[in-house]
Short mmCIF file of C-alpha atoms and ligand atoms in Angstrom, two decimals:
data_model
loop_
_atom_site.label_atom_id
_atom_site.label_comp_id
_atom_site.label_asym_id
_atom_site.label_seq_id
_atom_site.Cartn_x
_atom_site.Cartn_y
_atom_site.Cartn_z
CA UNK A 1 -35.52 -59.80 198.66
CA UNK A 2 -38.27 -57.97 200.14
CA UNK A 3 -38.29 -53.86 200.67
CA UNK A 4 -39.98 -54.26 203.68
CA UNK A 5 -38.29 -56.33 206.51
CA UNK A 6 -40.23 -58.98 208.60
CA UNK A 7 -40.20 -58.83 212.21
CA UNK A 8 -40.54 -62.39 214.36
CA UNK A 9 -41.42 -61.00 217.90
CA UNK A 10 -43.62 -63.39 218.88
CA UNK A 11 -45.37 -66.25 216.86
CA UNK A 12 -48.57 -63.94 216.92
CA UNK A 13 -46.29 -62.08 213.74
CA UNK A 14 -46.94 -65.90 211.90
CA UNK A 15 -50.08 -66.32 210.13
CA UNK A 16 -51.19 -70.15 209.83
CA UNK A 17 -48.63 -70.55 206.44
CA UNK A 18 -46.00 -68.94 207.71
CA UNK A 19 -45.92 -70.51 210.87
CA UNK A 20 -46.12 -73.96 208.42
CA UNK A 21 -43.27 -72.82 206.07
CA UNK A 22 -41.05 -72.33 208.90
CA UNK A 23 -41.56 -76.31 209.52
CA UNK A 24 -41.23 -76.87 206.76
CA UNK A 25 -38.19 -75.15 205.32
CA UNK A 26 -36.68 -76.93 208.80
CA UNK A 27 -37.84 -80.24 208.55
CA UNK A 28 -36.11 -79.92 204.66
CA UNK A 29 -32.68 -78.23 205.95
CA UNK A 30 -32.71 -80.53 208.62
CA UNK A 31 -33.22 -83.59 205.82
CA UNK A 32 -30.11 -82.20 204.10
CA UNK A 33 -31.86 -79.53 201.47
CA UNK A 34 -29.37 -78.05 200.06
CA UNK A 35 -29.13 -73.91 202.36
CA UNK A 36 -29.75 -70.54 199.68
CA UNK A 37 -27.61 -67.75 200.37
CA UNK A 38 -27.87 -64.60 200.93
CA UNK A 39 -25.96 -61.83 200.74
CA UNK A 40 -27.23 -59.96 203.94
CA UNK A 41 -25.21 -59.28 207.46
CA UNK A 42 -26.33 -59.96 210.96
CA UNK A 43 -25.86 -58.24 214.57
CA UNK A 44 -26.63 -61.12 217.11
CA UNK A 45 -28.29 -58.23 220.17
CA UNK A 46 -27.50 -60.63 223.29
CA UNK A 47 -28.13 -58.79 226.51
CA UNK A 48 -28.47 -61.82 228.86
CA UNK A 49 -26.71 -65.60 229.35
CA UNK A 50 -27.24 -68.08 226.20
CA UNK A 51 -24.87 -71.74 225.01
CA UNK A 52 -27.68 -72.40 222.14
CA UNK A 53 -29.72 -69.59 220.90
CA UNK A 54 -26.64 -67.37 220.37
CA UNK A 55 -24.83 -69.94 218.88
CA UNK A 56 -27.21 -71.58 216.83
CA UNK A 57 -28.43 -68.40 215.15
CA UNK A 58 -24.95 -66.85 214.53
CA UNK A 59 -23.96 -71.05 212.83
CA UNK A 60 -27.49 -70.59 210.49
CA UNK A 61 -26.70 -67.37 209.19
CA UNK A 62 -22.81 -68.70 208.53
CA UNK A 63 -24.04 -71.74 206.78
CA UNK A 64 -26.70 -69.10 204.64
CA UNK A 65 -23.74 -67.08 203.81
CA UNK A 66 -24.24 -64.45 205.76
CA UNK A 67 -21.64 -61.84 206.94
CA UNK A 68 -22.48 -61.83 211.05
CA UNK A 69 -22.09 -60.08 213.84
CA UNK A 70 -22.26 -60.93 217.70
CA UNK A 71 -22.34 -58.64 220.70
CA UNK A 72 -22.71 -59.22 224.62
CA UNK A 73 -23.77 -56.30 226.40
CA UNK A 74 -20.85 -55.46 228.17
CA UNK A 75 -18.69 -55.17 225.38
CA UNK A 76 -21.36 -53.01 223.78
CA UNK A 77 -22.41 -48.63 224.43
CA UNK A 78 -25.14 -50.63 226.73
CA UNK A 79 -22.94 -50.10 228.93
CA UNK A 80 -22.05 -46.13 228.50
CA UNK A 81 -25.83 -45.24 229.39
CA UNK A 82 -26.66 -46.05 225.23
CA UNK A 83 -30.57 -46.85 224.79
CA UNK A 84 -32.07 -50.60 223.12
CA UNK A 85 -33.93 -47.96 220.23
CA UNK A 86 -30.75 -46.20 219.52
CA UNK A 87 -28.58 -49.27 219.09
CA UNK A 88 -30.91 -50.18 216.41
CA UNK A 89 -31.30 -47.16 215.06
CA UNK A 90 -27.07 -47.32 215.07
CA UNK A 91 -26.88 -51.04 213.58
CA UNK A 92 -28.98 -49.87 211.22
CA UNK A 93 -27.18 -46.15 210.40
CA UNK A 94 -24.77 -49.12 209.10
CA UNK A 95 -26.95 -50.93 206.17
CA UNK A 96 -27.13 -53.57 208.51
CA UNK A 97 -30.03 -56.52 207.45
CA UNK A 98 -31.45 -58.74 210.34
CA UNK A 99 -30.76 -58.52 214.45
CA UNK A 100 -31.13 -60.95 216.40
CA UNK A 101 -32.15 -59.60 220.78
CA UNK A 102 -31.93 -61.47 223.52
CA UNK A 103 -33.26 -58.74 226.31
CA UNK A 104 -34.49 -59.94 229.91
CA UNK A 105 -37.34 -57.35 229.59
CA UNK A 106 -40.61 -57.57 228.55
CA UNK A 107 -42.12 -55.70 226.22
CA UNK A 108 -39.26 -54.01 225.05
CA UNK A 109 -38.58 -54.97 221.10
CA UNK A 110 -42.32 -54.50 220.13
CA UNK A 111 -41.42 -50.77 220.55
CA UNK A 112 -38.47 -51.18 219.07
CA UNK A 113 -39.68 -51.74 215.73
CA UNK A 114 -41.17 -47.75 215.95
CA UNK A 115 -38.05 -46.30 216.08
CA UNK A 116 -37.83 -43.72 212.99
CA UNK A 117 -36.09 -45.20 209.88
CA UNK A 118 -34.50 -48.13 211.47
CA UNK A 119 -34.62 -51.15 208.59
CA UNK A 120 -33.16 -53.95 209.85
CA UNK A 121 -35.24 -57.80 210.02
CA UNK A 122 -36.04 -57.98 214.07
CA UNK A 123 -35.88 -61.39 215.76
CA UNK A 124 -36.17 -62.28 219.00
CA UNK A 125 -33.88 -64.41 220.29
CA UNK A 126 -35.56 -63.99 223.97
CA UNK A 127 -37.35 -61.21 226.07
CA UNK A 128 -37.71 -61.84 229.46
CA UNK A 129 -40.46 -64.34 230.61
CA UNK A 130 -42.21 -63.04 228.48
CA UNK A 131 -41.87 -65.06 224.07
CA UNK A 132 -38.48 -67.25 222.61
CA UNK A 133 -40.81 -67.49 219.14
CA UNK A 134 -37.78 -69.54 217.34
CA UNK A 135 -37.54 -72.16 220.46
CA UNK A 136 -41.17 -73.15 220.53
CA UNK A 137 -41.08 -73.44 216.83
CA UNK A 138 -37.45 -75.26 216.90
CA UNK A 139 -39.55 -77.84 219.14
CA UNK A 140 -42.80 -77.98 216.91
CA UNK A 141 -39.87 -78.56 214.09
CA UNK A 142 -38.00 -81.32 216.42
CA UNK A 143 -41.58 -83.41 216.74
CA UNK A 144 -42.63 -82.96 212.73
CA UNK A 145 -39.16 -84.06 212.05
CA UNK A 146 -39.93 -87.51 213.67
CA UNK A 147 -43.00 -87.28 212.10
CA UNK A 148 -45.92 -87.00 215.46
CA UNK A 149 -48.95 -85.47 214.14
CA UNK A 150 -49.98 -81.67 215.94
CA UNK A 151 -53.40 -83.52 216.84
CA UNK A 152 -54.50 -84.88 219.58
CA UNK A 153 -51.20 -84.52 221.46
CA UNK A 154 -51.15 -84.39 224.63
CA UNK A 155 -48.47 -81.92 226.12
CA UNK A 156 -47.69 -81.32 229.43
CA UNK A 157 -44.91 -78.74 230.77
CA UNK A 158 -43.68 -78.54 233.72
CA UNK A 159 -41.98 -76.58 236.01
CA UNK A 160 -41.28 -73.67 236.72
CA UNK A 161 -43.91 -72.97 233.86
CA UNK A 162 -45.01 -68.98 235.14
CA UNK A 163 -41.46 -67.74 234.04
CA UNK A 164 -40.18 -68.97 231.47
CA UNK A 165 -40.79 -67.46 228.00
CA UNK A 166 -40.64 -70.97 225.76
CA UNK A 167 -43.35 -72.04 227.96
CA UNK A 168 -45.58 -68.43 227.27
CA UNK A 169 -44.87 -68.65 223.32
CA UNK A 170 -46.08 -72.23 223.01
CA UNK A 171 -48.33 -72.02 224.58
CA UNK A 172 -49.27 -69.08 222.02
CA UNK A 173 -48.52 -71.70 220.02
CA UNK A 174 -49.09 -75.34 220.46
CA UNK A 175 -53.11 -74.89 220.44
CA UNK A 176 -52.20 -73.48 216.64
CA UNK A 177 -51.01 -76.71 215.53
CA UNK A 178 -53.79 -78.50 217.07
CA UNK A 179 -53.08 -79.62 219.59
CA UNK A 180 -55.40 -79.48 222.61
CA UNK A 181 -54.41 -81.56 224.89
CA UNK A 182 -51.70 -79.44 227.41
CA UNK A 183 -50.95 -79.31 230.56
CA UNK A 184 -49.61 -77.24 233.08
CA UNK A 185 -48.50 -78.72 236.14
CA UNK A 186 -45.14 -76.84 238.93
CA UNK A 187 -45.15 -75.74 242.08
CA UNK A 188 -47.93 -72.89 242.85
CA UNK A 189 -45.77 -69.55 243.33
CA UNK A 190 -43.93 -71.55 239.32
CA UNK A 191 -47.37 -71.45 237.88
CA UNK A 192 -49.00 -68.96 236.25
CA UNK A 193 -52.34 -66.86 238.46
CA UNK A 194 -54.83 -67.71 235.24
CA UNK A 195 -53.65 -70.66 233.11
CA UNK A 196 -54.62 -69.65 228.82
CA UNK A 197 -58.61 -70.77 227.93
CA UNK A 198 -58.17 -74.72 227.64
CA UNK A 199 -54.66 -75.75 228.90
CA UNK A 200 -55.36 -77.73 232.95
CA UNK A 201 -53.69 -76.61 236.08
CA UNK A 202 -52.30 -80.35 236.88
CA UNK A 203 -51.44 -80.26 240.63
CA UNK A 204 -49.10 -82.95 240.86
CA UNK A 205 -46.16 -84.62 237.66
CA UNK A 206 -47.92 -87.99 238.07
CA UNK A 207 -51.35 -86.58 236.30
CA UNK A 208 -49.63 -84.18 234.46
CA UNK A 209 -47.24 -87.04 232.71
CA UNK A 210 -50.47 -89.77 232.96
CA UNK A 211 -51.55 -90.75 229.28
CA UNK A 212 -48.46 -87.05 227.59
CA UNK A 213 -47.37 -88.20 224.57
CA UNK A 214 -44.76 -85.07 225.11
CA UNK A 215 -43.44 -84.10 228.83
CA UNK A 216 -41.98 -80.36 228.55
CA UNK A 217 -39.65 -80.47 231.06
CA UNK A 218 -38.88 -76.87 232.20
CA UNK A 219 -36.21 -75.17 234.75
CA UNK A 220 -36.82 -73.01 237.93
CA UNK A 221 -35.44 -69.33 236.20
CA UNK A 222 -33.59 -68.92 239.18
CA UNK A 223 -32.45 -65.72 237.73
CA UNK A 224 -36.14 -63.21 237.32
CA UNK A 225 -36.87 -65.01 241.18
CA UNK A 226 -35.46 -63.61 245.04
CA UNK A 227 -33.49 -65.19 246.28
CA UNK A 228 -35.27 -66.39 249.09
CA UNK A 229 -37.72 -67.82 247.14
CA UNK A 230 -35.37 -70.35 245.38
CA UNK A 231 -36.40 -73.85 246.12
CA UNK A 232 -35.11 -76.56 247.64
CA UNK A 233 -32.65 -77.92 245.16
CA UNK A 234 -33.35 -82.01 246.46
CA UNK A 235 -37.23 -80.94 247.14
CA UNK A 236 -37.76 -79.29 244.39
CA UNK A 237 -36.28 -83.14 242.34
CA UNK A 238 -38.19 -85.48 244.54
CA UNK A 239 -41.90 -83.25 243.48
CA UNK A 240 -41.05 -82.06 240.13
CA UNK A 241 -37.92 -83.24 238.73
CA UNK A 242 -38.64 -86.48 235.66
CA UNK A 243 -37.51 -90.01 236.73
CA UNK A 244 -38.62 -93.19 234.53
CA UNK A 245 -40.57 -94.48 237.04
CA UNK A 246 -43.56 -90.98 235.93
CA UNK A 247 -42.13 -92.09 232.25
CA UNK A 248 -43.87 -95.36 232.83
CA UNK A 249 -47.40 -93.79 233.23
CA UNK A 250 -46.76 -91.46 230.49
CA UNK A 251 -48.72 -93.06 226.37
CA UNK A 252 -46.13 -95.38 225.31
CA UNK A 253 -43.80 -94.28 222.58
CA UNK A 254 -43.85 -90.36 224.92
CA UNK A 255 -40.51 -87.97 223.50
CA UNK A 256 -39.33 -85.81 226.96
CA UNK A 257 -37.96 -82.66 225.38
CA UNK A 258 -36.17 -79.58 227.32
CA UNK A 259 -35.19 -76.18 225.59
CA UNK A 260 -32.36 -76.12 228.49
CA UNK A 261 -29.78 -75.41 230.14
CA UNK A 262 -31.02 -78.32 231.65
CA UNK A 263 -30.15 -78.52 235.41
CA UNK A 264 -29.37 -82.78 236.37
CA UNK A 265 -31.24 -83.86 239.35
CA UNK A 266 -32.77 -80.48 239.99
CA UNK A 267 -35.88 -81.01 236.79
CA UNK A 268 -34.56 -84.20 235.17
CA UNK A 269 -33.19 -87.20 236.15
CA UNK A 270 -30.11 -87.63 234.49
CA UNK A 271 -31.17 -91.03 233.18
CA UNK A 272 -33.70 -89.43 231.34
CA UNK A 273 -33.09 -86.43 230.11
CA UNK A 274 -29.31 -89.15 228.64
CA UNK A 275 -31.84 -91.96 227.13
CA UNK A 276 -33.90 -92.75 224.45
CA UNK A 277 -36.97 -91.00 225.34
CA UNK A 278 -35.21 -87.53 225.70
CA UNK A 279 -35.26 -85.51 222.47
CA UNK A 280 -33.21 -82.99 224.31
CA UNK A 281 -30.23 -82.42 221.40
CA UNK A 282 -33.02 -83.19 219.00
CA UNK A 283 -33.97 -80.00 219.68
CA UNK A 284 -30.09 -78.25 219.56
CA UNK A 285 -29.72 -79.52 216.65
CA UNK A 286 -33.53 -78.87 215.21
CA UNK A 287 -32.23 -74.68 215.81
CA UNK A 288 -29.71 -74.63 213.31
CA UNK A 289 -31.82 -75.37 210.95
CA UNK A 290 -35.07 -73.51 212.01
CA UNK A 291 -32.59 -70.70 212.22
CA UNK A 292 -31.90 -70.95 208.89
CA UNK A 293 -35.47 -70.67 208.34
CA UNK A 294 -36.49 -68.12 210.09
CA UNK A 295 -33.95 -65.84 207.95
CA UNK A 296 -34.61 -66.38 205.71
CA UNK A 297 -38.26 -65.86 206.00
CA UNK A 298 -37.79 -62.30 207.39
CA UNK A 299 -35.30 -61.97 203.81
CA UNK A 300 -38.21 -62.09 202.47
CA UNK A 301 -36.69 -65.19 200.18
CA UNK A 302 -39.20 -66.62 198.35
CA UNK A 303 -38.64 -70.65 197.29
CA UNK A 304 -38.69 -69.66 193.75
CA UNK A 305 -34.66 -68.67 194.61
CA UNK A 306 -34.01 -70.84 197.59
CA UNK A 307 -34.53 -73.64 195.13
CA UNK A 308 -32.08 -72.11 192.67
CA UNK A 309 -29.51 -72.46 195.22
N1 CP B 1 -32.85 -72.65 225.09
C1 CP B 1 -32.36 -71.62 225.64
O1 CP B 1 -32.53 -70.06 225.35
O2 CP B 1 -31.29 -71.22 226.08
P1 CP B 1 -30.24 -69.75 225.29
O3 CP B 1 -30.45 -69.83 227.18
O4 CP B 1 -28.85 -71.23 226.04
O5 CP B 1 -30.10 -69.74 224.80
#
């Protein structure tokens, strides 16, 4: 393993070759390649609820033979006032190799890279509304595993884009993979004030879905919105909920994605979520393989060593 820890705070930390390595490795593992055996330890430090991400990081670590400890904020010394930096220094002193971290605030993870003497690799498992790189990567791997080419792909991202860390990381990743037609759509107050360059803002769902190859639906992140601003679920579904009728306007073979958790009858009709075009559970499955690939990458496991296992 490398002496210098690698970190994954966002997709910007990855050069093109690292992105390719992670996508390829996740697809290899999903196709049945033997996982490496890694003598390393990981602490999953989650300060926000999670089902998919927390479970898949734990399963990924166990499949690689790593020691895993799960800590949620209610059960940690954070409730006694310990800072995140001191928590990190504490687990670092115990010789932990990787800390997987979910945080509600924006921008704090990168500051932790400066904690003196800290040695674990930091892996972002979702940070506020700004980044969720492992989800963006597993979404891309889900498409790659199906043989879908990124070049020329038309991707529509619909819903609460403003508060979605998945959308934020995705909007940084998709262009780097060669996706050139990206649209976002949703209620005006749930769209970012400024769309990234080259991203089309659509004011209705039909326009966003028209000829799209991939439609990625997002839930309304109520935990990041004042309660008096929450949209009425029925009204929201009438305007922004994805139904089979909308999908008629998409490109033939269009696939539907959603990072979860899904809210049936709010942003997506149950018929679509469970339908033949839905990749929602494929994304969940790929999550384990992508997180295995991420552990291998942050630990600097060389290909030769992986292949030898
Ligand atoms: N996609 C995602 O981050 O889901 P969880 O909140 O369940 O981890």
